[in-house]
PDB file of C-alpha atoms in Angstrom:
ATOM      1  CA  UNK I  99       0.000   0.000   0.000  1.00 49.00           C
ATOM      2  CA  UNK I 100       1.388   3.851  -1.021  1.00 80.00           C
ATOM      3  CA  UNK I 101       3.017   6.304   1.966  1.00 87.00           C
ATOM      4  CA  UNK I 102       0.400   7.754   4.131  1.00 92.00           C
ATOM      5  CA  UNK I 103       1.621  10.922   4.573  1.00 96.00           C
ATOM      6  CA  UNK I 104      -0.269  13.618   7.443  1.00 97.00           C
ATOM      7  CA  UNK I 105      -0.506  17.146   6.079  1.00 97.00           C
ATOM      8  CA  UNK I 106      -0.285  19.122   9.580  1.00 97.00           C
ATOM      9  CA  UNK I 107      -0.750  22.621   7.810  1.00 95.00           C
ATOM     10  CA  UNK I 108      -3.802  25.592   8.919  1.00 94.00           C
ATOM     11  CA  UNK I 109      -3.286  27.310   5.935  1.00 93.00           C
ATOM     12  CA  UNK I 110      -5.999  25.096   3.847  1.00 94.00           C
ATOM     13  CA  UNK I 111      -4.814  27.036   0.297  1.00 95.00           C
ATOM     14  CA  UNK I 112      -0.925  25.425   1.039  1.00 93.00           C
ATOM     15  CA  UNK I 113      -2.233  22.306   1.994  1.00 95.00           C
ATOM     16  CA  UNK I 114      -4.437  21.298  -0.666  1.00 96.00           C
ATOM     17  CA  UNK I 115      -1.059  22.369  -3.159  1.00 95.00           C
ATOM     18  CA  UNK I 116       0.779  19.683  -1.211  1.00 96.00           C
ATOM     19  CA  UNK I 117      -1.811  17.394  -1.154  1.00 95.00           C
ATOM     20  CA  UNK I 118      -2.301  17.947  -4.650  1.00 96.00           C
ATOM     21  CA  UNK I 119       1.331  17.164  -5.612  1.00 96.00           C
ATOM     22  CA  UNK I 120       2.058  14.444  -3.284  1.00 96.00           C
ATOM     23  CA  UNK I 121      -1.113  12.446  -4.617  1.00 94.00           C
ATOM     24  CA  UNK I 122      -0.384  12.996  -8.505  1.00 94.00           C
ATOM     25  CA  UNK I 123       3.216  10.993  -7.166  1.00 93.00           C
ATOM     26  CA  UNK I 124       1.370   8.170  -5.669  1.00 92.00           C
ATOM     27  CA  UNK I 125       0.747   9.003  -2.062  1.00 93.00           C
ATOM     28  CA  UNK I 126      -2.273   8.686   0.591  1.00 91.00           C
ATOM     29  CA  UNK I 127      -2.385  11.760   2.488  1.00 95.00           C
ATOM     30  CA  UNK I 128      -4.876  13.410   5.396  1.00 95.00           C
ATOM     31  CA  UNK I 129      -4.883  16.596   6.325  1.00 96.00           C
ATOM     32  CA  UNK I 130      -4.608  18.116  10.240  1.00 96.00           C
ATOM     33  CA  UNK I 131      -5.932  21.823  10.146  1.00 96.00           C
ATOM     34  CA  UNK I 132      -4.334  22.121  13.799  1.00 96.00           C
ATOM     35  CA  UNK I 133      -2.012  20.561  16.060  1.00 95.00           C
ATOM     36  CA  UNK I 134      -4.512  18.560  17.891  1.00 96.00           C
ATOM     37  CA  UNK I 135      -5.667  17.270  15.701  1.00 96.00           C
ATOM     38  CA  UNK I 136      -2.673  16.059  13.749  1.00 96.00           C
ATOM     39  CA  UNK I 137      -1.291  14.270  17.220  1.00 95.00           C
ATOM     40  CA  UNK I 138      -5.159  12.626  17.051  1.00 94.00           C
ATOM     41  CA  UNK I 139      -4.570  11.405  13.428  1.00 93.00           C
ATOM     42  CA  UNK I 140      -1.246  10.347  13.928  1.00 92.00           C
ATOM     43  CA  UNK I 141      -2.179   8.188  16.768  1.00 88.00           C
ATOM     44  CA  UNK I 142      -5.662   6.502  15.196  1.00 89.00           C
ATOM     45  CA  UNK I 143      -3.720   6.478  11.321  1.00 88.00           C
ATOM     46  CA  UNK I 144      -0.044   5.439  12.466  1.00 86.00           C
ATOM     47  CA  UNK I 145       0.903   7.463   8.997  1.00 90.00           C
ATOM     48  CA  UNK I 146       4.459   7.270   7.244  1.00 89.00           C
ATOM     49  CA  UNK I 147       5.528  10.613   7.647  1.00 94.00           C
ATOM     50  CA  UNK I 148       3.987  13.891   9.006  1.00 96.00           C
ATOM     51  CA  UNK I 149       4.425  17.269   6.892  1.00 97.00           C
ATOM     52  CA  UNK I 150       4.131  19.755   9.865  1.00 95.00           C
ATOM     53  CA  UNK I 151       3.733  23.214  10.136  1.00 93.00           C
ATOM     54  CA  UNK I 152       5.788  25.100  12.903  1.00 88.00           C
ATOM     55  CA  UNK I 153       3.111  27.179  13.764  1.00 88.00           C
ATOM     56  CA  UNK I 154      -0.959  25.997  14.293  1.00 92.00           C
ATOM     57  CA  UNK I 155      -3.522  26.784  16.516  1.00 92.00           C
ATOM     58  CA  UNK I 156      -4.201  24.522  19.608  1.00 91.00           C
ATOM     59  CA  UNK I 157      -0.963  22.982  19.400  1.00 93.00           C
ATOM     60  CA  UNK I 158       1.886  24.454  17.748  1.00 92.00           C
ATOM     61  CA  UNK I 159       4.859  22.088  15.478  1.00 89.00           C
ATOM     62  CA  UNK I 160       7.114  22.232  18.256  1.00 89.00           C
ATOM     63  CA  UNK I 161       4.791  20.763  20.758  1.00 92.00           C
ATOM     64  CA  UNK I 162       3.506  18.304  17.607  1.00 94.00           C
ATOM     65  CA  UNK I 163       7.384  17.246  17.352  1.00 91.00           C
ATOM     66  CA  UNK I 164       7.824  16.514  20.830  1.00 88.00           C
ATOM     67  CA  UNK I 165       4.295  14.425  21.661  1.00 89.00           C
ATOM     68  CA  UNK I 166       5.289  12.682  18.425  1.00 88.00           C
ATOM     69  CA  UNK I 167       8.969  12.037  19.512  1.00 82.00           C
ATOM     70  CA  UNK I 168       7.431  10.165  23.186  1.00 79.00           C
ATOM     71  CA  UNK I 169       5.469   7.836  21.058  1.00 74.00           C
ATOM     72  CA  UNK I 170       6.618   6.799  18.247  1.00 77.00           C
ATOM     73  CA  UNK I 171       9.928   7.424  15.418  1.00 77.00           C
ATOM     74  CA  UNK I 172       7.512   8.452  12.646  1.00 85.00           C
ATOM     75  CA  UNK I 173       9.479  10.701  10.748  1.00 89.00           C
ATOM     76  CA  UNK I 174       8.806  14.275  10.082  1.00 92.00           C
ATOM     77  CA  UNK I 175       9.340  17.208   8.017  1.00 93.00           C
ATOM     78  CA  UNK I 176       8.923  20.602   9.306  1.00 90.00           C
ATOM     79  CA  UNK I 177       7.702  22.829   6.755  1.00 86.00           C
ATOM     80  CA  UNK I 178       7.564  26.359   7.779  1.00 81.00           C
ATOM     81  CA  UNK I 179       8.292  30.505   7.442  1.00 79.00           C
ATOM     82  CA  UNK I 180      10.830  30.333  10.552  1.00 72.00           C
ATOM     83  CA  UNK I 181      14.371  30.822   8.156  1.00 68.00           C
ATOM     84  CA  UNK I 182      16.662  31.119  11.674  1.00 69.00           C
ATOM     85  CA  UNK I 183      19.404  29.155  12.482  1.00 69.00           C
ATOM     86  CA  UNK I 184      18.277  28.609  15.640  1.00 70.00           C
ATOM     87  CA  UNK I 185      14.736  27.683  14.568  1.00 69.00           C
ATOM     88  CA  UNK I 186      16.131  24.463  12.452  1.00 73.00           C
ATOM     89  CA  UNK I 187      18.614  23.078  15.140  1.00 74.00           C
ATOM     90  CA  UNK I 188      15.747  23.389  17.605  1.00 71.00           C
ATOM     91  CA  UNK I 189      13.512  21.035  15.439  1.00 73.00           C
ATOM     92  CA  UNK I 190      16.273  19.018  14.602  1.00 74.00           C
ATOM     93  CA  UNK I 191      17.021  18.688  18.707  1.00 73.00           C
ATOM     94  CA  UNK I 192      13.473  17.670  19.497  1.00 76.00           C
ATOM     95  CA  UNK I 193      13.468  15.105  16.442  1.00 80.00           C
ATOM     96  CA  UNK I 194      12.612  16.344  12.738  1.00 85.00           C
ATOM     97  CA  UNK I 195      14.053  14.551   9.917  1.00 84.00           C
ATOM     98  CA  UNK I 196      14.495  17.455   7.904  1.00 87.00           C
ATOM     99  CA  UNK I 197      13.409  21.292   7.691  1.00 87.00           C
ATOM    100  CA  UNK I 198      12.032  23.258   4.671  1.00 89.00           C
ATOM    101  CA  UNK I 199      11.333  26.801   4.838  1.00 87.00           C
ATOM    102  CA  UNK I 200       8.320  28.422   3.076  1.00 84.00           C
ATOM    103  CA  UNK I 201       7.914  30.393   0.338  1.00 85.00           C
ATOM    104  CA  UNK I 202       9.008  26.320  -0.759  1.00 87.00           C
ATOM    105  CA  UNK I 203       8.924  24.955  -4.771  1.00 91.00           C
ATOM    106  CA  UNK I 204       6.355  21.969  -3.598  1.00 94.00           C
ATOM    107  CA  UNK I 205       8.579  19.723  -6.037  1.00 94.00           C
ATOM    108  CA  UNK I 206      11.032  20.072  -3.535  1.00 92.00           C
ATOM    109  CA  UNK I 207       9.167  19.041  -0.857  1.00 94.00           C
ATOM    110  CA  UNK I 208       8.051  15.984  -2.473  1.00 94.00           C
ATOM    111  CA  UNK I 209      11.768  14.813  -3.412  1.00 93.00           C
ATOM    112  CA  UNK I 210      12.526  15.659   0.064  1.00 91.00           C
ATOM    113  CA  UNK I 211       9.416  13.328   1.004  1.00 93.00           C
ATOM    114  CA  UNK I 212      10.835  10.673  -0.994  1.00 91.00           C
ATOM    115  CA  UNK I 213      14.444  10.783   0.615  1.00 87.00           C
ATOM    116  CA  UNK I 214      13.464  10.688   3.875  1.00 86.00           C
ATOM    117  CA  UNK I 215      11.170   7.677   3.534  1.00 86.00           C
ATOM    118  CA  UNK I 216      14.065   6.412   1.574  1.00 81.00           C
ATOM    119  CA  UNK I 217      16.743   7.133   4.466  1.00 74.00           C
ATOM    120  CA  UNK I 218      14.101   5.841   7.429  1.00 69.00           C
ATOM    121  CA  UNK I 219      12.807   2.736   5.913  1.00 65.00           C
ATOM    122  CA  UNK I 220      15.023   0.169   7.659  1.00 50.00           C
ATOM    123  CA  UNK I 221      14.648   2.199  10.738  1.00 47.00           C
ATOM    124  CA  UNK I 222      10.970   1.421  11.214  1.00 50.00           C
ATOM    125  CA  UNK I 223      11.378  -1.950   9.447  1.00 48.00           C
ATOM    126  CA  UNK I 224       9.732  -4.398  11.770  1.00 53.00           C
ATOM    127  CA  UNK I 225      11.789  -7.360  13.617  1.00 63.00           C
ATOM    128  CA  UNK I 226      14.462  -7.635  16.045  1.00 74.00           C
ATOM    129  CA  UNK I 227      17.847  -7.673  15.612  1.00 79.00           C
ATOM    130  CA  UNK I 228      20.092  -9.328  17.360  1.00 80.00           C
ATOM    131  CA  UNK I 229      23.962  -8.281  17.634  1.00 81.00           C
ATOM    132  CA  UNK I 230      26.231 -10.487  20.675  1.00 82.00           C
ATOM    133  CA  UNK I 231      23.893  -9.875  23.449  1.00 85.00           C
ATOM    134  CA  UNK I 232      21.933  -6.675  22.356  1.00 87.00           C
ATOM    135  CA  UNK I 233      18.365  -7.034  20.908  1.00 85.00           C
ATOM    136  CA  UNK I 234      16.720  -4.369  19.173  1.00 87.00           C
ATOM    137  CA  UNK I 235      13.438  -4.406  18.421  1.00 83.00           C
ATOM    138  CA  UNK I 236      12.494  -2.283  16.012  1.00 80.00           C
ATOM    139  CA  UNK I 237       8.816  -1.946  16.321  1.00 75.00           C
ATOM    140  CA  UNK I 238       8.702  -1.365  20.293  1.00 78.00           C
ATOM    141  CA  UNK I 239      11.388   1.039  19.673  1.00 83.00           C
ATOM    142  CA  UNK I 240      13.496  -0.870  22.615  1.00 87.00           C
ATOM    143  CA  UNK I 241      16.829  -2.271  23.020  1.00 91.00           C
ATOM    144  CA  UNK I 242      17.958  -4.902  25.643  1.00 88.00           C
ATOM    145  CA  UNK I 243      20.785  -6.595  26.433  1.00 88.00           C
ATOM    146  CA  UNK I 244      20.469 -10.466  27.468  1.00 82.00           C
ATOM    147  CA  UNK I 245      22.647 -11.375  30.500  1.00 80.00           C
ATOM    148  CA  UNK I 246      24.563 -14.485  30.958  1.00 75.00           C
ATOM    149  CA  UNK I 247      21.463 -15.516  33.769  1.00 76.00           C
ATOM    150  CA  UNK I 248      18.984 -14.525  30.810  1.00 72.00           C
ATOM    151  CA  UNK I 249      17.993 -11.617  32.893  1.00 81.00           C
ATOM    152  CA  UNK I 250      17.122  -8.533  30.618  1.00 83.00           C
ATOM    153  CA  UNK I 251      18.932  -5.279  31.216  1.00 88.00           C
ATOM    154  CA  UNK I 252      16.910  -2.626  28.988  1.00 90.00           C
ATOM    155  CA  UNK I 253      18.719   0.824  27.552  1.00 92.00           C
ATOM    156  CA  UNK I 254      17.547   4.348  27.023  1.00 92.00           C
ATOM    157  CA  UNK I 255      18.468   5.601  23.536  1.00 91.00           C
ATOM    158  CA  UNK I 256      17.709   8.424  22.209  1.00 88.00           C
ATOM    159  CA  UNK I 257      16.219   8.624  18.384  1.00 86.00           C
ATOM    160  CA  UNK I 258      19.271   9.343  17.123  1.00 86.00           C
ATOM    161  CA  UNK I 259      21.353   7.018  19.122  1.00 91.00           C
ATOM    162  CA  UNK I 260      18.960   4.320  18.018  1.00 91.00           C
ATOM    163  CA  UNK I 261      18.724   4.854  14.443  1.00 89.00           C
ATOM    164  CA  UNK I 262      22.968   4.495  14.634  1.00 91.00           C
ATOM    165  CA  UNK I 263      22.498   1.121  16.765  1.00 93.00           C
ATOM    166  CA  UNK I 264      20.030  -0.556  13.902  1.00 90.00           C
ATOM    167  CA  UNK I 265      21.837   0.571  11.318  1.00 88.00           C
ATOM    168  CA  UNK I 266      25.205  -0.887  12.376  1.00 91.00           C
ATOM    169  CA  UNK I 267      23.618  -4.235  13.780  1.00 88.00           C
ATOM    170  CA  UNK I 268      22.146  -4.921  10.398  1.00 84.00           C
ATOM    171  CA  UNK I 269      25.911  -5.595   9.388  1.00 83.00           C
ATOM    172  CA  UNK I 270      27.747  -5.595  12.759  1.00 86.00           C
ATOM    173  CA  UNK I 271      30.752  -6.476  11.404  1.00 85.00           C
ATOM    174  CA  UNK I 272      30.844  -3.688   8.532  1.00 88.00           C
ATOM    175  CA  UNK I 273      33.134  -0.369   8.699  1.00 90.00           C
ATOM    176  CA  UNK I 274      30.363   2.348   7.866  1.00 89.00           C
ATOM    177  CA  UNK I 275      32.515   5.417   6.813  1.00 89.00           C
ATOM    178  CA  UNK I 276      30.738   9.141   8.610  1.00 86.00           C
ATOM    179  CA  UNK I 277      29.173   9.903   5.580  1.00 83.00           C
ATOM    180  CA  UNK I 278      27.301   6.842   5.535  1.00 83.00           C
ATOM    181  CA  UNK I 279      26.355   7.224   8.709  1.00 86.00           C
ATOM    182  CA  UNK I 280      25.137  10.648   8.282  1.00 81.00           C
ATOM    183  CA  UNK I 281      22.828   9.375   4.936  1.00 77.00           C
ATOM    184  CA  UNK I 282      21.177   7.172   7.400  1.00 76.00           C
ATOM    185  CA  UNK I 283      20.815   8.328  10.601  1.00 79.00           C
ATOM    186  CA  UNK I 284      20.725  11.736  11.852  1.00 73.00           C
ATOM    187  CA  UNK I 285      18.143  14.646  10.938  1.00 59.00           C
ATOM    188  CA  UNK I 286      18.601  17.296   8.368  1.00 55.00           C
ATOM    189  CA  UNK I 287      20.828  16.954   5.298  1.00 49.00           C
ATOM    190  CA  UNK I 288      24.057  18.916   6.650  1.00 50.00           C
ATOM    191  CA  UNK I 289      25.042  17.349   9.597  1.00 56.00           C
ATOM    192  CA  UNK I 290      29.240  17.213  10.307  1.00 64.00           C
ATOM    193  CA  UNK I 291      31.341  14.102  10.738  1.00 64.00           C
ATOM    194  CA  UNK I 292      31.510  15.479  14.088  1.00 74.00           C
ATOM    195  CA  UNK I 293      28.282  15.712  15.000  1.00 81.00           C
ATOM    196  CA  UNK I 294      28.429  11.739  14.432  1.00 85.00           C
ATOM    197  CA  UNK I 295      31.260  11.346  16.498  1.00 88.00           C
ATOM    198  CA  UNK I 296      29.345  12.867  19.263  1.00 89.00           C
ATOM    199  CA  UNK I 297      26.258  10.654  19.054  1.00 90.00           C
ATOM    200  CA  UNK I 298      28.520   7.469  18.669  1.00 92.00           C
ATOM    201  CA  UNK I 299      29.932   8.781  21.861  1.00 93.00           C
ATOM    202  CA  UNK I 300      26.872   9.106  23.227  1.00 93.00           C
ATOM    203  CA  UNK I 301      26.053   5.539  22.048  1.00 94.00           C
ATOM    204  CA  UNK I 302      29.064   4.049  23.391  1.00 93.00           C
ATOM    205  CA  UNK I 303      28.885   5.381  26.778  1.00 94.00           C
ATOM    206  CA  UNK I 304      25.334   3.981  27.532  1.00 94.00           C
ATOM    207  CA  UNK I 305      26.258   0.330  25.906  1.00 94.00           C
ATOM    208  CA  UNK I 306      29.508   0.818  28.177  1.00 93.00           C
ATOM    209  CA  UNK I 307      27.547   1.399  31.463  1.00 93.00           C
ATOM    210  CA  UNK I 308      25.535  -1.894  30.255  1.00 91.00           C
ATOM    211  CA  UNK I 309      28.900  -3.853  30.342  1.00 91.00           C
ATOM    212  CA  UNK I 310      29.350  -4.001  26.503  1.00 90.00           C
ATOM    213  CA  UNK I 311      32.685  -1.808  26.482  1.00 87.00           C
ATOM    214  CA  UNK I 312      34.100  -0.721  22.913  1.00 86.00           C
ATOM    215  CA  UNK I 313      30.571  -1.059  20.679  1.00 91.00           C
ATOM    216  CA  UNK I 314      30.747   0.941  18.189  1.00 94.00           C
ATOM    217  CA  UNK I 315      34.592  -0.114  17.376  1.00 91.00           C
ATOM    218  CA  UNK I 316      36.170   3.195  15.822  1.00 91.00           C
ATOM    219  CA  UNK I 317      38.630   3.160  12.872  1.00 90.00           C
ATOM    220  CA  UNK I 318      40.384   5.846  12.634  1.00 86.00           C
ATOM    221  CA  UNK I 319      40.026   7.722   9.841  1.00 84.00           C
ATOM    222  CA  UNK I 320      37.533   5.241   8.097  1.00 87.00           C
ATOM    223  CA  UNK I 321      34.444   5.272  10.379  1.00 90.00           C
ATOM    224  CA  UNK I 322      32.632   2.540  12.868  1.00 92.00           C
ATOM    225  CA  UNK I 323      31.518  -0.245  12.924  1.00 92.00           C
ATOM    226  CA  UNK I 324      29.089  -1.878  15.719  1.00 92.00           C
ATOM    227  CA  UNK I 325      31.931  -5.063  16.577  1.00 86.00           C
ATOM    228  CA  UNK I 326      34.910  -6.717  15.209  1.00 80.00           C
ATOM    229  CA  UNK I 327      35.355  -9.812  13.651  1.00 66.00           C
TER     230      UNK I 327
END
């Protein structure tokens, strides 16, 4: 069955253009004329991906973002007049995927649509991986570790930090270069090799305090990979 993708938009001229648009490509959408109304949709419809406007009556994008982010790793574009710096690392703090600023050519948002359903699919691929004694279930959104009494120790990722973990245990034994890593994982299309080097950090600390010291493995000046061989 096509994307369901949730228009979250109050100006009903704008989103009827994008609705227009993303169904000549294929898509199922619905449209959310307010926030409350697009956290009620996206909790009864479970949709793809959320188009969401910064700022809506009842609940505004930023609160939409973050009752969103509790529940659920649905991605989500924010699509709105706020041009700041400070306005696109906010929504890429609380959780968007990416961040497109209006006046917008709706072309572009559909391609950028298409590459973030692209980039998220595995993420919210259902199944559980399994990597040594991690498992990561990708539908609950949890990780645990199985001890040697087959007592479960569970860990608190963040979305970011758990996007990195599934994509390395899919090939645990692979050297994914920063780049890579960057395609796949983290929010917004210009994020530094740095800025992965400080979520892997992030990552490695929590498996660390769970007794699984060294995952990720670095290589320096290559990239990471989740173990060695």
């Amino acid at each position: 069955m096509n994307a369901l993708i949730l228009i979250a938009e109050d100006d009903s001229e704008i989103a009827d253009i994008i609705r227009a648009y993303l169904e000549r490509e294929g898509f199922r959408t619905v449209h959310a004329p307010d926030g409350r109304i697009a956290v009620d949709l996206h909790h009864a419809l479970k949709p793809d991906l959320i188009l969401l406007d910064a700022s809506m009556p009842r609940m505004d994008g930023w609160e939409v973002l973050s009752a969103v982010r509790r529940s659920s790793t649905t991605p989500v574009i924010m699509v709105t007049a706020l041009d700041q710096d400070i306005d696109k690392v906010q929504a890429l703090r609380i959780g968007a995927d990416d961040y497109v600023v209006k006046p917008f050519n709706v072309v572009e948002v559909v391609a950028r649509t298409k590459a973030v359903l692209r980039r998220t699919a595995g993420g919210r691929a259902g199944g559980v991986l399994r990597a040594g004694p991690l498992e990561i279930d990708q539908e609950a959104h949890e990780v645990r570790k199985i001890e040697a009494d087959d007592s479960v120790t569970r860990l608190a990722l963040t979305l970011t930090e758990f996007r990195l973990l599934v994509h390395l245990a899919k090939n645990p034994h692979r050297v994914f270069s920063r780049g890579e890593l960057v395609d796949a994982c983290l929010p917004g299309g210009d994020a530094l090799d740095r800025t992965v080097d400080s979520h892997v950090s992030k990552l490695r600390r929590k498996l660390a305090q769970a007794g699984l010291a060294d995952m990720p493995d670095g290589i320096r000046g290559v990239g990471y990979r989740l173990m060695p061989s």
